[in-house]
Short mmCIF file of C-alpha atoms in Angstrom, two decimals:
data_model
loop_
_atom_site.label_atom_id
_atom_site.label_comp_id
_atom_site.label_asym_id
_atom_site.label_seq_id
_atom_site.Cartn_x
_atom_site.Cartn_y
_atom_site.Cartn_z
CA MET A 1 141.66 -58.93 52.31
CA HIS A 2 141.49 -55.49 50.62
CA VAL A 3 138.67 -56.57 48.35
CA GLU A 4 136.75 -58.09 51.32
CA ILE A 5 137.11 -54.84 53.25
CA LEU A 6 135.74 -52.78 50.15
CA SER A 7 132.84 -55.21 49.93
CA ARG A 8 131.69 -54.73 53.63
CA MET A 9 132.09 -50.84 53.42
CA ARG A 10 129.87 -50.89 50.24
CA PHE A 11 127.36 -53.21 52.15
CA LEU A 12 127.31 -50.70 54.98
CA VAL A 13 126.83 -47.53 52.81
CA ILE A 14 123.68 -49.20 51.31
CA ILE A 15 122.30 -50.13 54.81
CA LEU A 16 122.84 -46.51 55.89
CA LEU A 17 121.37 -45.08 52.42
CA PHE A 18 118.40 -47.53 52.79
CA ASN A 19 117.76 -46.66 56.41
CA GLY A 20 117.86 -42.73 55.26
CA ILE A 21 115.20 -43.47 52.37
CA ILE A 22 112.85 -45.08 54.96
CA SER A 23 113.07 -42.19 57.31
CA TYR A 24 113.35 -39.78 54.64
CA SER A 25 109.95 -38.19 54.73
CA ASP A 26 110.44 -36.18 57.96
CA GLY A 27 111.59 -38.71 60.64
CA LYS A 28 108.36 -39.03 62.30
CA SER A 29 105.99 -42.01 62.37
CA VAL A 30 102.34 -41.66 61.49
CA SER A 31 99.91 -41.40 64.29
CA LYS A 32 98.19 -44.84 65.27
CA SER A 33 95.10 -43.04 66.19
CA VAL A 34 92.14 -43.16 63.91
CA PRO A 35 92.61 -41.00 61.03
CA ARG A 36 90.44 -37.78 60.47
CA LEU A 37 90.07 -35.26 57.75
CA LEU A 38 88.44 -32.00 57.34
CA LEU A 39 88.31 -30.57 53.86
CA VAL A 40 87.83 -26.81 53.36
CA SER A 41 86.97 -24.89 50.19
CA PHE A 42 87.24 -21.21 49.82
CA ASP A 43 85.34 -20.77 46.37
CA GLY A 44 87.32 -18.79 43.62
CA PHE A 45 90.68 -18.66 45.61
CA ARG A 46 93.10 -18.16 42.62
CA ALA A 47 96.55 -19.79 43.25
CA ASP A 48 98.43 -16.39 42.70
CA TYR A 49 96.58 -14.58 45.46
CA LEU A 50 98.95 -16.30 47.78
CA LYS A 51 101.98 -14.09 46.29
CA LYS A 52 99.87 -10.96 45.65
CA TYR A 53 98.21 -10.31 49.23
CA GLU A 54 99.22 -10.43 52.96
CA LEU A 55 97.91 -13.63 54.36
CA PRO A 56 99.43 -14.19 57.67
CA HIS A 57 97.19 -16.86 58.91
CA LEU A 58 97.27 -18.99 55.78
CA GLN A 59 100.98 -18.53 55.56
CA ASP A 60 101.43 -19.85 59.10
CA PHE A 61 99.05 -22.67 58.12
CA ILE A 62 101.20 -23.52 55.23
CA LYS A 63 104.65 -23.32 57.37
CA ALA A 64 103.24 -26.13 59.77
CA GLY A 65 102.28 -28.24 56.74
CA VAL A 66 102.36 -28.56 52.86
CA LEU A 67 101.57 -26.37 49.92
CA VAL A 68 100.49 -27.27 46.45
CA GLU A 69 101.13 -23.84 44.59
CA HIS A 70 98.93 -25.01 41.62
CA VAL A 71 96.03 -27.35 41.25
CA THR A 72 94.99 -27.82 37.63
CA ASN A 73 91.21 -28.37 38.03
CA ALA A 74 88.71 -30.14 35.75
CA PHE A 75 87.18 -28.49 32.66
CA ILE A 76 84.93 -26.80 32.86
CA THR A 77 86.32 -24.66 35.55
CA LYS A 78 82.95 -23.86 37.45
CA THR A 79 81.77 -24.55 41.03
CA PHE A 80 79.48 -27.46 41.07
CA PRO A 81 81.42 -29.61 38.64
CA ASN A 82 84.81 -29.14 40.40
CA HIS A 83 83.60 -29.46 43.74
CA TYR A 84 82.43 -32.93 42.89
CA SER A 85 85.68 -33.64 41.08
CA ILE A 86 87.43 -33.10 44.27
CA VAL A 87 85.41 -35.56 46.26
CA THR A 88 84.96 -38.18 43.46
CA GLY A 89 88.42 -38.01 41.53
CA LEU A 90 86.62 -38.02 38.58
CA TYR A 91 86.43 -35.75 35.43
CA GLU A 92 83.09 -34.25 34.87
CA GLU A 93 82.15 -36.46 31.79
CA SER A 94 82.50 -39.53 34.50
CA HIS A 95 80.72 -37.90 37.51
CA GLY A 96 77.94 -36.18 35.77
CA ILE A 97 77.80 -32.91 37.35
CA VAL A 98 78.94 -31.30 33.90
CA ALA A 99 77.96 -27.50 34.49
CA ASN A 100 76.65 -25.29 37.00
CA GLU A 101 73.08 -25.30 34.85
CA MET A 102 72.25 -28.70 33.22
CA PHE A 103 69.33 -30.19 31.01
CA ASP A 104 68.63 -33.65 30.75
CA ASN A 105 66.63 -34.04 27.42
CA ASP A 106 65.35 -37.80 28.21
CA THR A 107 63.68 -36.68 31.39
CA GLN A 108 63.11 -33.17 30.79
CA LYS A 109 64.75 -32.22 34.18
CA ASN A 110 66.67 -28.91 34.93
CA PHE A 111 69.55 -28.43 37.36
CA SER A 112 70.92 -25.23 38.60
CA GLN A 113 72.16 -24.00 42.02
CA PHE A 114 68.76 -23.35 43.23
CA ASN A 115 67.52 -26.61 42.02
CA ASP A 116 70.14 -29.16 42.98
CA THR A 117 68.64 -31.76 45.42
CA ASP A 118 67.45 -34.29 42.90
CA SER A 119 69.76 -37.34 43.36
CA PHE A 120 69.33 -38.05 39.64
CA TRP A 121 71.87 -35.54 38.99
CA TRP A 122 74.48 -36.93 41.52
CA ASP A 123 73.99 -40.70 41.50
CA GLU A 124 76.61 -41.35 38.54
CA ALA A 125 79.42 -41.26 41.11
CA ILE A 126 80.16 -41.87 44.94
CA PRO A 127 81.68 -38.92 46.44
CA ILE A 128 83.98 -39.76 49.45
CA TRP A 129 81.57 -38.90 52.38
CA VAL A 130 79.10 -41.53 51.07
CA SER A 131 82.00 -44.22 51.03
CA ASN A 132 83.01 -43.08 54.65
CA GLU A 133 79.44 -43.33 55.82
CA TRP A 134 79.17 -47.03 54.35
CA GLN A 135 82.15 -47.93 56.50
CA GLU A 136 81.52 -49.43 59.94
CA ASN A 137 81.77 -46.95 62.87
CA LYS A 138 82.75 -44.06 60.61
CA THR A 139 80.56 -40.86 59.88
CA SER A 140 80.60 -37.78 57.78
CA ALA A 141 79.60 -34.27 58.48
CA SER A 142 79.34 -31.13 56.13
CA ALA A 143 78.73 -27.50 56.40
CA MET A 144 77.16 -26.63 52.94
CA TRP A 145 79.73 -28.42 50.63
CA PRO A 146 77.86 -28.91 47.21
CA GLY A 147 75.81 -31.91 47.04
CA THR A 148 76.25 -32.83 50.86
CA ASP A 149 72.49 -31.98 51.39
CA VAL A 150 71.58 -34.45 48.51
CA LYS A 151 70.60 -37.99 49.21
CA ILE A 152 73.12 -39.74 46.99
CA HIS A 153 72.86 -43.60 46.54
CA ASP A 154 70.35 -43.16 49.09
CA THR A 155 72.86 -41.93 51.59
CA LEU A 156 73.50 -38.52 53.44
CA PRO A 157 76.20 -37.37 55.88
CA HIS A 158 75.31 -38.08 59.25
CA PHE A 159 75.51 -34.39 59.96
CA PHE A 160 75.01 -31.75 57.62
CA MET A 161 73.73 -28.22 56.96
CA LYS A 162 71.30 -27.48 54.16
CA TYR A 163 72.71 -24.68 52.02
CA ASN A 164 71.96 -21.40 53.39
CA TYR A 165 74.11 -18.21 52.07
CA SER A 166 73.10 -16.16 55.02
CA VAL A 167 74.69 -18.51 57.61
CA SER A 168 77.99 -17.00 58.74
CA PHE A 169 81.36 -18.56 58.45
CA SER A 170 81.78 -18.58 62.25
CA GLU A 171 78.45 -20.52 62.67
CA ARG A 172 79.48 -23.01 60.07
CA VAL A 173 82.93 -23.41 61.91
CA GLU A 174 81.18 -23.83 65.11
CA LYS A 175 78.72 -26.51 63.87
CA ILE A 176 81.67 -28.54 62.38
CA ILE A 177 83.58 -28.30 65.75
CA GLU A 178 80.66 -29.45 67.59
CA TRP A 179 80.20 -32.26 65.30
CA LEU A 180 84.03 -33.30 65.31
CA ASN A 181 83.88 -33.14 69.19
CA SER A 182 80.73 -34.80 70.33
CA SER A 183 79.63 -37.16 67.67
CA ASN A 184 79.27 -40.84 68.37
CA PRO A 185 80.25 -42.49 66.68
CA LEU A 186 83.26 -40.49 65.50
CA VAL A 187 83.09 -38.18 62.66
CA THR A 188 86.23 -39.26 60.41
CA PHE A 189 85.57 -37.00 57.57
CA ALA A 190 83.92 -33.51 57.30
CA THR A 191 83.56 -30.64 54.78
CA LEU A 192 83.32 -26.86 54.97
CA TYR A 193 82.45 -24.41 52.30
CA TRP A 194 82.66 -20.60 52.07
CA GLU A 195 81.56 -18.56 49.06
CA GLU A 196 84.55 -16.10 49.08
CA PRO A 197 86.58 -14.85 47.47
CA ASP A 198 84.42 -16.06 44.64
CA GLY A 199 81.59 -13.65 44.99
CA SER A 200 83.92 -10.60 45.22
CA GLY A 201 85.94 -11.68 42.55
CA HIS A 202 82.83 -11.68 40.23
CA LYS A 203 81.64 -8.38 41.58
CA TYR A 204 85.23 -6.52 41.35
CA GLY A 205 87.26 -8.52 39.20
CA PRO A 206 90.60 -10.08 40.44
CA GLU A 207 92.66 -7.00 39.16
CA ASP A 208 90.75 -4.61 41.52
CA THR A 209 93.50 -5.20 44.24
CA LYS A 210 91.98 -2.73 46.60
CA ASN A 211 88.56 -4.62 46.93
CA MET A 212 90.12 -7.98 46.71
CA ALA A 213 92.70 -7.11 49.43
CA LYS A 214 89.67 -6.62 51.53
CA VAL A 215 88.03 -9.68 51.01
CA LEU A 216 91.12 -11.77 51.31
CA HIS A 217 91.95 -10.34 54.51
CA GLU A 218 88.58 -11.47 55.83
CA VAL A 219 89.12 -14.98 54.34
CA ASP A 220 92.62 -15.12 56.04
CA ASN A 221 90.91 -14.38 59.28
CA HIS A 222 88.42 -16.92 58.69
CA ILE A 223 91.40 -19.38 58.51
CA GLY A 224 92.86 -17.95 61.61
CA LEU A 225 89.44 -18.53 63.39
CA LEU A 226 89.15 -22.14 61.93
CA VAL A 227 92.75 -22.95 63.41
CA GLU A 228 92.16 -21.30 66.63
CA LYS A 229 89.03 -23.10 67.15
CA LEU A 230 90.73 -26.47 66.30
CA LYS A 231 93.42 -25.79 68.76
CA VAL A 232 91.03 -24.87 71.70
CA SER A 233 88.94 -27.99 71.00
CA LYS A 234 92.30 -30.21 71.11
CA LEU A 235 91.76 -31.16 67.57
CA TRP A 236 94.62 -29.28 65.79
CA GLU A 237 97.34 -31.83 66.35
CA GLU A 238 95.13 -34.97 65.61
CA ILE A 239 93.05 -34.01 62.48
CA ASN A 240 94.36 -33.52 59.23
CA VAL A 241 93.10 -30.39 57.32
CA ILE A 242 93.08 -29.58 53.58
CA ILE A 243 92.36 -26.15 52.52
CA THR A 244 91.75 -25.62 48.91
CA SER A 245 89.44 -24.15 46.16
CA ASP A 246 87.29 -25.28 42.92
CA HIS A 247 88.77 -22.66 40.55
CA GLY A 248 90.39 -19.23 39.89
CA MET A 249 89.02 -16.01 38.60
CA ALA A 250 89.91 -14.32 35.46
CA GLN A 251 89.31 -10.28 34.58
CA CYS A 252 86.52 -9.45 32.28
CA SER A 253 85.71 -6.16 30.54
CA GLN A 254 82.73 -4.73 28.66
CA GLU A 255 85.18 -4.51 25.76
CA ARG A 256 85.52 -7.97 25.46
CA LEU A 257 82.02 -9.29 24.62
CA ILE A 258 80.66 -11.87 22.25
CA LYS A 259 77.13 -11.39 21.23
CA LEU A 260 75.39 -14.42 20.08
CA ASP A 261 72.52 -12.61 18.56
CA ARG A 262 74.68 -11.00 15.90
CA CYS A 263 75.47 -14.56 14.58
CA VAL A 264 72.37 -16.61 15.20
CA ASP A 265 68.68 -15.87 16.11
CA SER A 266 67.92 -16.84 19.78
CA SER A 267 64.78 -18.68 18.75
CA SER A 268 66.94 -21.47 17.19
CA TYR A 269 68.49 -22.80 20.18
CA LYS A 270 68.32 -23.07 24.06
CA LEU A 271 71.05 -21.73 26.23
CA ILE A 272 71.59 -24.31 28.92
CA ASP A 273 74.70 -23.20 30.55
CA ARG A 274 76.24 -19.67 30.24
CA SER A 275 79.48 -18.00 29.98
CA PRO A 276 82.36 -18.47 29.49
CA VAL A 277 81.76 -21.91 28.49
CA ALA A 278 78.13 -22.01 27.12
CA ALA A 279 76.18 -25.04 26.48
CA ILE A 280 73.76 -24.79 23.42
CA LEU A 281 70.77 -26.98 22.60
CA PRO A 282 69.78 -26.16 19.08
CA ASN A 283 66.84 -26.96 17.04
CA ASN A 284 69.03 -28.02 13.97
CA VAL A 285 72.59 -28.92 15.12
CA THR A 286 74.13 -28.29 11.69
CA HIS A 287 72.45 -25.01 10.99
CA VAL A 288 73.24 -23.62 14.35
CA TYR A 289 76.81 -24.69 14.56
CA ASP A 290 77.62 -23.22 10.86
CA LEU A 291 76.28 -19.93 12.23
CA LEU A 292 78.35 -19.92 15.25
CA LYS A 293 81.65 -21.36 14.15
CA ASN A 294 82.85 -18.13 12.77
CA CYS A 295 80.89 -15.82 15.20
CA SER A 296 84.07 -14.57 16.93
CA PRO A 297 87.66 -15.07 16.72
CA ASN A 298 87.66 -15.05 20.46
CA MET A 299 85.45 -17.92 20.96
CA LYS A 300 86.03 -21.69 19.80
CA VAL A 301 82.82 -23.58 18.75
CA TYR A 302 82.82 -27.35 19.48
CA LEU A 303 80.49 -30.09 18.18
CA LYS A 304 80.09 -32.34 21.07
CA GLU A 305 81.92 -35.15 19.54
CA GLU A 306 84.82 -32.67 18.66
CA ILE A 307 85.58 -31.38 21.90
CA PRO A 308 89.46 -31.82 22.43
CA GLU A 309 90.22 -34.98 24.61
CA ARG A 310 92.51 -33.09 26.93
CA TYR A 311 89.34 -31.47 28.33
CA HIS A 312 87.78 -34.99 29.01
CA TYR A 313 84.46 -33.25 28.34
CA HIS A 314 82.15 -35.27 25.94
CA HIS A 315 81.41 -38.72 27.14
CA ASN A 316 78.24 -37.79 28.88
CA LYS A 317 74.73 -37.37 27.42
CA ARG A 318 74.14 -33.98 29.65
CA ILE A 319 76.81 -32.40 27.72
CA GLN A 320 74.87 -30.44 25.21
CA PRO A 321 75.52 -30.92 21.16
CA ILE A 322 77.26 -27.62 20.91
CA ILE A 323 79.67 -26.08 23.38
CA LEU A 324 81.12 -22.60 23.23
CA VAL A 325 84.63 -21.72 25.04
CA ALA A 326 85.50 -18.19 25.22
CA ASP A 327 88.94 -16.96 25.26
CA GLU A 328 90.44 -15.90 28.73
CA GLY A 329 88.58 -12.64 29.90
CA TRP A 330 85.92 -12.71 27.09
CA THR A 331 82.28 -12.94 27.90
CA ILE A 332 79.63 -14.78 25.94
CA VAL A 333 76.14 -13.05 26.02
CA GLN A 334 73.19 -13.24 23.85
CA ASN A 335 72.55 -9.66 23.56
CA GLY A 336 73.43 -7.56 26.52
CA SER A 337 76.08 -5.84 28.59
CA LEU A 338 78.68 -7.30 30.71
CA PRO A 339 77.23 -9.11 33.84
CA ARG A 340 80.19 -9.19 35.84
CA LEU A 341 83.94 -7.93 36.03
CA GLY A 342 85.23 -11.50 36.90
CA ASP A 343 84.42 -14.93 35.74
CA HIS A 344 85.87 -18.47 35.78
CA GLY A 345 85.03 -21.55 33.60
CA TYR A 346 87.78 -21.03 31.03
CA ASP A 347 90.33 -23.61 29.70
CA ASP A 348 91.68 -25.37 33.01
CA THR A 349 95.35 -24.88 31.86
CA LEU A 350 95.02 -21.20 32.17
CA PRO A 351 97.15 -20.13 35.55
CA SER A 352 94.03 -17.73 36.17
CA MET A 353 91.74 -20.67 36.70
CA GLN A 354 93.91 -22.84 38.87
CA PRO A 355 93.61 -22.87 42.59
CA PHE A 356 96.03 -24.11 45.62
CA LEU A 357 96.13 -26.82 48.01
CA ALA A 358 97.48 -26.41 51.52
CA ALA A 359 97.17 -29.11 54.35
CA HIS A 360 98.55 -29.87 57.85
CA GLY A 361 98.14 -32.69 60.28
CA PRO A 362 99.61 -35.97 61.11
CA ALA A 363 99.55 -37.49 57.74
CA PHE A 364 101.25 -34.66 56.05
CA ARG A 365 104.75 -33.52 56.02
CA LYS A 366 106.01 -30.06 57.50
CA ASN A 367 106.95 -27.10 55.52
CA TYR A 368 107.01 -28.85 52.19
CA ARG A 369 106.26 -27.57 48.69
CA LEU A 370 104.96 -29.09 45.70
CA ASN A 371 104.62 -27.26 42.35
CA SER A 372 101.32 -28.93 41.05
CA ILE A 373 98.85 -31.62 41.24
CA ARG A 374 95.48 -31.94 39.41
CA THR A 375 92.15 -31.69 41.31
CA ILE A 376 91.24 -35.42 40.61
CA ASP A 377 94.50 -36.31 42.55
CA ILE A 378 93.04 -34.88 45.72
CA TYR A 379 90.44 -37.77 46.07
CA PRO A 380 92.82 -40.88 46.18
CA MET A 381 95.04 -38.91 48.73
CA MET A 382 92.03 -38.35 50.97
CA CYS A 383 91.10 -42.04 50.71
CA HIS A 384 94.58 -43.12 51.52
CA ILE A 385 94.54 -40.88 54.68
CA LEU A 386 91.16 -42.30 55.77
CA GLY A 387 92.15 -45.73 55.12
CA LEU A 388 89.02 -45.91 52.77
CA LYS A 389 89.04 -48.17 49.58
CA SER A 390 88.74 -45.64 46.62
CA GLN A 391 86.08 -46.10 43.86
CA PRO A 392 87.14 -46.03 40.40
CA ASN A 393 88.43 -42.59 39.60
CA ASN A 394 90.77 -40.73 37.25
CA GLY A 395 93.33 -39.67 39.84
CA THR A 396 96.44 -41.25 41.23
CA LEU A 397 98.02 -41.32 44.55
CA SER A 398 101.57 -41.01 43.14
CA ASN A 399 100.91 -37.34 42.06
CA SER A 400 100.30 -36.37 45.82
CA LYS A 401 102.32 -39.04 47.56
CA CYS A 402 105.20 -36.50 48.22
CA LEU A 403 102.63 -34.62 50.60
CA LEU A 404 102.44 -37.62 52.95
CA VAL A 405 104.76 -38.84 55.66
CA ASP A 406 104.03 -42.34 54.98
CA GLN A 407 104.91 -42.29 51.48
CA TRP A 408 108.41 -42.62 50.19
CA CYS A 409 109.09 -39.70 47.87
CA ILE A 410 112.15 -38.43 46.10
CA ASN A 411 112.41 -36.11 43.49
CA VAL A 412 114.99 -36.18 40.47
CA PRO A 413 117.49 -33.85 41.82
CA GLU A 414 117.45 -35.48 45.16
CA ALA A 415 118.00 -38.85 43.66
CA ILE A 416 120.91 -37.60 41.39
CA GLY A 417 122.43 -36.12 44.51
CA ILE A 418 122.01 -39.46 46.42
CA VAL A 419 123.71 -41.30 43.70
CA ILE A 420 126.54 -38.75 43.46
CA GLY A 421 127.02 -38.92 47.29
CA VAL A 422 127.21 -42.73 47.35
CA PHE A 423 129.69 -42.71 44.39
CA MET A 424 131.79 -40.21 46.11
CA ILE A 425 131.77 -42.10 49.41
CA LEU A 426 132.76 -45.48 47.54
CA THR A 427 135.47 -43.50 45.49
CA THR A 428 136.70 -42.04 48.83
CA LEU A 429 137.07 -45.44 50.48
CA MET A 430 138.82 -46.93 47.47
CA CYS A 431 141.32 -44.28 47.51
CA LEU A 432 142.01 -44.74 51.17
CA ILE A 433 142.36 -48.47 50.76
CA ILE A 434 144.95 -47.92 47.74
CA ILE A 435 146.85 -45.20 49.66
CA THR A 436 146.94 -47.44 52.80
CA LYS A 437 148.27 -50.27 50.55
CA ASN A 438 151.05 -48.31 48.88
CA ARG A 439 152.43 -46.93 52.18
CA THR A 440 152.77 -50.43 53.85
CA PRO A 441 156.21 -51.96 53.14
CA PRO A 442 156.01 -55.57 51.61
CA LEU A 443 157.13 -58.31 53.95
CA ARG A 444 159.93 -60.42 52.77
CA PRO A 445 160.79 -64.06 53.88
CA PHE A 446 163.55 -64.51 56.27
CA SER A 447 166.91 -65.91 54.97
CA ARG A 448 169.96 -66.82 56.58
CA LEU A 449 173.15 -64.94 55.75
CA GLN A 450 175.50 -66.98 53.49
CA LEU A 451 179.21 -66.59 53.16
CA GLN A 452 180.69 -66.75 49.72
CA GLU A 453 183.71 -68.59 49.09
CA ASP A 454 185.65 -65.70 47.95
CA ASP A 455 184.72 -63.60 51.10
CA ASP A 456 187.53 -62.54 53.34
CA ASP A 457 188.14 -64.54 56.44
CA PRO A 458 185.85 -63.21 59.11
CA LEU A 459 187.39 -61.37 61.66
CA ILE A 460 187.73 -63.52 64.70
CA GLY A 461 189.42 -61.98 67.55
#
C-alpha cells in the first residue's frame, strides 16, 4: 500500500515538473498572427557602452525584452563583412564579402563602400531578405542596410532606399514605418541602418568619453524615437525588433603606428584593404612575406593558407595572399600619420570589438539576459521567428533559443536546482510515509480469553 502511494506521488511530481518546464519560458503563448521582424543596426556600438553611459531609452527597451551582453562577431571585424554575416549566418570566407575593400584577380574587379552595387560580390550567399521575398505573400523592406540596394540573386527588397549618408535617422524611420503600415502584401522583414556611433568612434576614439557621451545620447534618442513611432503606429506589440551592431571600437594612438615602408618597398605590392587588418597583393609572395614577417612585434603576418582556423578566414579567393593583423590599438600605415583615433577590424575575440544585441516583441522573453552569442547565430534565430527555411549557414539556433518564448531553455544552475528540488520533495514524502507508518499501532488478531486449569475459580456471586 505504501509503495503504491509513493509511486503515485512520484508520478504526480513528474507531471507537475513537466508542466512547469513546458510553461517555463514566461507563461505566455506565442502570438498566432503573422510573425514580423525589424532588424536595426547602430554601426560601431561597442558592448560596454551600455555600462559606461546613460542610455535610458535603450535600457527601457531591454527591460521589456532581452539583452545579449556580448556578440562575438566574425573576423575581420569590419562593417560590410559583419553586416552580411548577420543576415546570412555565414563566416566571411563563406559569404564572400571578406573586407570593406576587395579585389578579384580573375575579373580585375574592385569593391569599396563607394563601388558596392555589382551583384558579383554578393551572390555567393543568400541574405534573409532575399529568402523572405521568395516566400509567397511575404515582402521585405530596407532603409540602407549594406547590400539591400543590390540585386542579389536577381532579387531586391520590395521596398528599399539607395544608400545616402545625408538622409537623417528620422527620415529613415518614417519610411520604414510607412512601409510596415501600408504595404500590400505585408512587409514581414525590414532592416534599418544608422552610421553612428561608428563615425564618432573613428573621429574621437572610444576613450574620449565627453564626445562619445554626446553621440551616444543622440543614438539613445533615436531608439526612443523608433519605439515611439512603433507605438503610435500600433506596431509595438505585434512586431519583433532586434537592435544590434556590426562591431565595436578600439582606441588608437600616434605612438602605435606600424609603417610598412620601413620594411618593404611599396612598389612591390598592392594594398587592397587597410588597417588594422591589411590585405596585401604582392608581386612576389615569398619576397614580400619574408620582408614583412619581422616588420613589427605588434603585427602578425600570415600567408593566406596559414591564417588560424579560428578566424574562418582563408577559404575564399578574394582573401589576398598575405594578411596583416595589427595588435589591438595599433594602426598599419604605409608611410604616414595616424588616420583616425578609433578603429575596428581587430581579432574578434577582443571585448573592444564585440557589440551587443537587444530584442523586444512577441517572439522574445521579457527582462531576460544572456551572456553571449555569435553574430552568425542571429540569422537562424531570425529565420525561426519568421518561419523561413534557413539557407546553409554556420550558426545554430541552440545558442540563441533561450531568448525565445517558444523554445524550451534551462541553464545548468537551474537544472541542478530542479533536480535537487525534486529529490527533496521525494525525500520529504518518503519521510512522512515512514513517520506515519511508525505512529500507527499494529493490528492484532482477535483471540478468545482462555482460562487455564490452575486458575482460581471465577468469582461468581
